[in-house]
Amino acid sequence: MRVAIAGAGAVGRSIAGELLENGHEVLLIDKAPTAISVERVPQAEWLLADACEITSLDEAALQRCNVVIAATGDDKVNLVVSLLAKTEYGVPRVVARVNNPKNEWLFNESWGVDVAVSTPRLMSALVEEAVSVGDLVRLLRFSHGDANLVELTLPEESALAGTQVGDVEWPQDTSLVTIIRGNRVLTPSREDSLEAGDELLFVAAQAREEQLEDLLSVRRNAAG
């Protein structure tokens, strides 16, 4: 997979390193000469250019990219890069970094953003995830379909502990995508049973989050 990253600062380089380790082809773009540190990520391609300029993106051959990541420290730049990547080059997947939480509402499909990553929100979500059991934690927002990646740790008192995944009447517009059990990451099948302490990751419509939390957190009596 070919990935272009606008912004070669600490965040962009870190993302590039992870992607390269996973076998992807990565291009880092930055207009600041001081940010071009080829020796830090030598396996990546580097381009000294303004990612907000069409000529620069033509040089980067953005139309060949499967994913574009707008990872600069400037929200205005990230929005422009996202919009150009989607509308001018038809990039299938655009991920954008949100630096100021007040700007998060802008990072949607109108600006070409498929996934918006807010660092402050993610950090607070990870804190919540680490200390909360039985509470739904929103980790990531997807622009298309008004859906979120959410996590809940199944509490001991949940009525669903011991229930097979296929026997649960999940709310509409929700999908269980992963079960994290200890050091294991499980792709759930209908036959897998839920266990207390499981970290459950869902993609869910925002309107269904409360239903999902009620289903997983509350022990229902036999009559209910």
CSV table of C-alpha atoms in Angstrom, one decimal:
chain,number,residue,atom,x,y,z
A,1,MET,CA,0.0,0.0,0.0
A,2,ARG,CA,1.3,3.5,-0.9
A,3,VAL,CA,0.8,6.1,1.8
A,4,ALA,CA,1.6,9.8,1.6
A,5,ILE,CA,2.1,11.7,4.9
A,6,ALA,CA,1.9,15.5,4.9
A,7,GLY,CA,4.0,16.7,7.8
A,8,ALA,CA,7.4,15.3,8.6
A,9,GLY,CA,7.5,16.3,12.2
A,10,ALA,CA,7.7,13.9,15.1
A,11,VAL,CA,4.1,12.7,14.5
A,12,GLY,CA,4.6,12.2,10.8
A,13,ARG,CA,7.9,10.4,11.2
A,14,SER,CA,6.5,8.1,13.9
A,15,ILE,CA,3.5,7.1,11.6
A,16,ALA,CA,5.9,6.5,8.7
A,17,GLY,CA,8.1,4.3,10.8
A,18,GLU,CA,5.2,2.1,11.9
A,19,LEU,CA,3.9,1.8,8.3
A,20,LEU,CA,7.3,0.9,6.9
A,21,GLU,CA,7.7,-1.8,9.5
A,22,ASN,CA,4.4,-3.2,8.3
A,23,GLY,CA,5.7,-3.4,4.7
A,24,HIS,CA,4.0,-0.3,3.2
A,25,GLU,CA,5.5,2.3,0.8
A,26,VAL,CA,5.6,5.7,2.5
A,27,LEU,CA,6.2,9.2,1.1
A,28,LEU,CA,6.8,12.1,3.6
A,29,ILE,CA,6.1,15.6,2.5
A,30,ASP,CA,7.1,18.8,4.2
A,31,LYS,CA,7.8,22.4,3.1
A,32,ALA,CA,10.3,23.1,5.9
A,33,PRO,CA,13.9,22.2,4.9
A,34,THR,CA,14.6,21.6,8.6
A,35,ALA,CA,12.0,18.9,8.7
A,36,ILE,CA,13.6,16.9,5.9
A,37,SER,CA,15.5,14.4,8.0
A,38,VAL,CA,16.1,11.5,5.7
A,39,GLU,CA,18.5,9.8,8.1
A,40,ARG,CA,15.6,9.4,10.7
A,41,VAL,CA,13.4,7.5,8.3
A,42,PRO,CA,15.8,6.3,5.5
A,43,GLN,CA,13.4,3.8,4.1
A,44,ALA,CA,10.8,6.4,3.2
A,45,GLU,CA,10.6,8.7,0.2
A,46,TRP,CA,11.0,12.4,1.0
A,47,LEU,CA,9.7,15.4,-0.8
A,48,LEU,CA,10.5,19.0,0.1
A,49,ALA,CA,7.3,20.8,-1.0
A,50,ASP,CA,4.1,22.5,0.1
A,51,ALA,CA,1.4,19.9,0.4
A,52,CYS,CA,-1.3,22.6,-0.1
A,53,GLU,CA,-0.1,23.2,-3.6
A,54,ILE,CA,-1.4,21.2,-6.6
A,55,THR,CA,1.9,21.2,-8.3
A,56,SER,CA,3.5,19.7,-5.2
A,57,LEU,CA,0.8,17.0,-5.0
A,58,ASP,CA,1.3,16.3,-8.7
A,59,GLU,CA,5.0,15.8,-8.1
A,60,ALA,CA,4.1,13.4,-5.2
A,61,ALA,CA,1.8,11.4,-7.6
A,62,LEU,CA,-1.0,11.5,-5.1
A,63,GLN,CA,-3.3,9.7,-7.5
A,64,ARG,CA,-1.2,6.6,-6.9
A,65,CYS,CA,-1.7,6.7,-3.1
A,66,ASN,CA,-4.1,4.4,-1.3
A,67,VAL,CA,-4.1,6.5,1.8
A,68,VAL,CA,-3.2,10.2,2.5
A,69,ILE,CA,-2.5,11.2,6.1
A,70,ALA,CA,-2.6,14.9,6.9
A,71,ALA,CA,-0.4,15.0,10.0
A,72,THR,CA,0.9,18.6,10.3
A,73,GLY,CA,0.5,20.7,13.4
A,74,ASP,CA,-1.8,23.2,11.5
A,75,ASP,CA,-5.4,22.3,11.3
A,76,LYS,CA,-6.0,24.6,8.3
A,77,VAL,CA,-3.2,22.8,6.4
A,78,ASN,CA,-4.6,19.4,7.3
A,79,LEU,CA,-8.1,20.4,6.0
A,80,VAL,CA,-6.7,21.7,2.7
A,81,VAL,CA,-4.6,18.6,2.2
A,82,SER,CA,-7.5,16.4,2.9
A,83,LEU,CA,-9.8,18.2,0.5
A,84,LEU,CA,-7.3,18.2,-2.3
A,85,ALA,CA,-6.5,14.5,-1.8
A,86,LYS,CA,-10.1,13.5,-2.0
A,87,THR,CA,-11.5,15.8,-4.6
A,88,GLU,CA,-8.5,16.3,-7.0
A,89,TYR,CA,-6.8,13.0,-6.7
A,90,GLY,CA,-9.6,10.6,-5.6
A,91,VAL,CA,-7.6,9.1,-2.8
A,92,PRO,CA,-9.7,6.3,-1.3
A,93,ARG,CA,-8.8,6.9,2.4
A,94,VAL,CA,-7.9,10.2,4.0
A,95,VAL,CA,-6.9,10.4,7.6
A,96,ALA,CA,-6.4,13.8,9.3
A,97,ARG,CA,-4.9,14.9,12.5
A,98,VAL,CA,-6.9,17.4,14.6
A,99,ASN,CA,-4.7,19.6,16.7
A,100,ASN,CA,-7.3,21.9,18.3
A,101,PRO,CA,-10.4,20.1,19.6
A,102,LYS,CA,-12.5,23.2,18.8
A,103,ASN,CA,-11.9,22.5,15.1
A,104,GLU,CA,-13.0,18.8,15.3
A,105,TRP,CA,-16.4,19.6,13.8
A,106,LEU,CA,-14.8,20.7,10.6
A,107,PHE,CA,-13.0,17.4,10.0
A,108,ASN,CA,-15.7,15.5,8.1
A,109,GLU,CA,-16.5,14.3,4.6
A,110,SER,CA,-17.2,17.9,3.4
A,111,TRP,CA,-13.5,18.4,3.7
A,112,GLY,CA,-12.6,15.0,2.3
A,113,VAL,CA,-11.8,13.5,5.7
A,114,ASP,CA,-12.6,9.8,6.2
A,115,VAL,CA,-11.1,9.5,9.7
A,116,ALA,CA,-10.3,12.3,12.1
A,117,VAL,CA,-7.8,11.7,14.9
A,118,SER,CA,-7.9,14.2,17.7
A,119,THR,CA,-4.9,13.7,19.9
A,120,PRO,CA,-6.4,15.3,23.0
A,121,ARG,CA,-9.6,13.3,22.6
A,122,LEU,CA,-7.6,10.1,22.0
A,123,MET,CA,-5.5,10.7,25.1
A,124,SER,CA,-8.5,11.3,27.3
A,125,ALA,CA,-10.2,8.2,25.8
A,126,LEU,CA,-7.2,6.1,26.6
A,127,VAL,CA,-7.2,7.3,30.2
A,128,GLU,CA,-10.9,6.5,30.5
A,129,GLU,CA,-10.3,3.1,28.8
A,130,ALA,CA,-7.6,2.3,31.3
A,131,VAL,CA,-9.7,3.1,34.4
A,132,SER,CA,-13.3,2.3,33.4
A,133,VAL,CA,-15.1,-1.0,33.3
A,134,GLY,CA,-18.6,-1.2,32.0
A,135,ASP,CA,-18.5,2.3,30.5
A,136,LEU,CA,-18.5,2.9,26.7
A,137,VAL,CA,-15.3,4.8,25.6
A,138,ARG,CA,-15.3,6.5,22.2
A,139,LEU,CA,-11.8,6.1,20.7
A,140,LEU,CA,-12.2,7.3,17.1
A,141,ARG,CA,-14.7,9.0,14.9
A,142,PHE,CA,-15.4,8.0,11.3
A,143,SER,CA,-16.9,10.8,9.1
A,144,HIS,CA,-18.8,8.5,6.8
A,145,GLY,CA,-22.0,7.1,8.3
A,146,ASP,CA,-21.6,9.1,11.6
A,147,ALA,CA,-20.0,6.0,13.1
A,148,ASN,CA,-17.4,5.7,15.9
A,149,LEU,CA,-14.9,3.2,17.1
A,150,VAL,CA,-15.9,2.5,20.7
A,151,GLU,CA,-14.6,0.2,23.4
A,152,LEU,CA,-16.1,-1.4,26.5
A,153,THR,CA,-14.6,-3.7,29.0
A,154,LEU,CA,-17.2,-6.3,29.9
A,155,PRO,CA,-17.8,-6.2,33.7
A,156,GLU,CA,-18.1,-9.2,36.0
A,157,GLU,CA,-21.8,-8.5,36.6
A,158,SER,CA,-22.8,-8.3,32.9
A,159,ALA,CA,-25.5,-10.7,32.0
A,160,LEU,CA,-23.8,-11.4,28.7
A,161,ALA,CA,-20.7,-13.0,30.3
A,162,GLY,CA,-20.7,-16.5,29.0
A,163,THR,CA,-23.0,-15.8,26.1
A,164,GLN,CA,-22.0,-16.7,22.6
A,165,VAL,CA,-21.5,-13.8,20.2
A,166,GLY,CA,-24.1,-15.2,17.8
A,167,ASP,CA,-26.7,-15.4,20.5
A,168,VAL,CA,-26.6,-11.7,21.3
A,169,GLU,CA,-29.2,-9.4,19.8
A,170,TRP,CA,-26.9,-6.5,19.0
A,171,PRO,CA,-28.4,-3.0,18.4
A,172,GLN,CA,-28.9,-2.1,14.8
A,173,ASP,CA,-25.9,-0.3,13.1
A,174,THR,CA,-23.3,-1.8,15.4
A,175,SER,CA,-20.6,-4.4,14.6
A,176,LEU,CA,-18.3,-6.2,17.0
A,177,VAL,CA,-14.9,-6.1,15.3
A,178,THR,CA,-12.4,-7.3,17.9
A,179,ILE,CA,-12.2,-9.0,21.3
A,180,ILE,CA,-9.1,-8.3,23.3
A,181,ARG,CA,-8.6,-11.0,26.0
A,182,GLY,CA,-5.4,-10.8,28.0
A,183,ASN,CA,-2.6,-10.8,25.5
A,184,ARG,CA,-4.8,-12.2,22.7
A,185,VAL,CA,-6.6,-10.3,19.9
A,186,LEU,CA,-9.6,-12.3,18.7
A,187,THR,CA,-11.6,-11.9,15.5
A,188,PRO,CA,-15.0,-12.7,16.9
A,189,SER,CA,-17.1,-15.6,15.4
A,190,ARG,CA,-20.6,-16.5,16.2
A,191,GLU,CA,-19.4,-19.4,18.4
A,192,ASP,CA,-17.0,-17.3,20.6
A,193,SER,CA,-18.2,-16.7,24.1
A,194,LEU,CA,-17.9,-13.4,25.8
A,195,GLU,CA,-16.0,-13.4,29.1
A,196,ALA,CA,-15.9,-10.9,31.9
A,197,GLY,CA,-12.9,-8.7,31.5
A,198,ASP,CA,-13.0,-8.8,27.7
A,199,GLU,CA,-12.2,-5.5,25.9
A,200,LEU,CA,-14.8,-5.3,23.2
A,201,LEU,CA,-14.2,-3.0,20.2
A,202,PHE,CA,-17.2,-2.0,18.1
A,203,VAL,CA,-17.9,0.2,15.1
A,204,ALA,CA,-21.2,1.8,16.0
A,205,ALA,CA,-23.5,4.5,14.9
A,206,GLN,CA,-23.4,7.3,17.5
A,207,ALA,CA,-27.2,7.0,18.0
A,208,ARG,CA,-26.8,3.4,19.1
A,209,GLU,CA,-24.0,3.9,21.6
A,210,GLU,CA,-26.4,4.2,24.6
A,211,GLN,CA,-28.2,1.0,23.6
A,212,LEU,CA,-24.9,-0.8,23.3
A,213,GLU,CA,-23.7,0.4,26.7
A,214,ASP,CA,-27.0,-0.7,28.3
A,215,LEU,CA,-26.8,-4.1,26.7
A,216,LEU,CA,-23.3,-4.8,27.8
A,217,SER,CA,-23.2,-3.2,31.2
A,218,VAL,CA,-26.5,-4.0,32.9
A,219,ARG,CA,-27.4,-7.3,34.4
A,220,ARG,CA,-30.9,-8.1,33.2
A,221,ASN,CA,-33.1,-10.3,35.3
A,222,ALA,CA,-34.7,-13.4,33.9
A,223,ALA,CA,-37.9,-11.6,33.2
A,224,GLY,CA,-36.2,-8.9,31.2
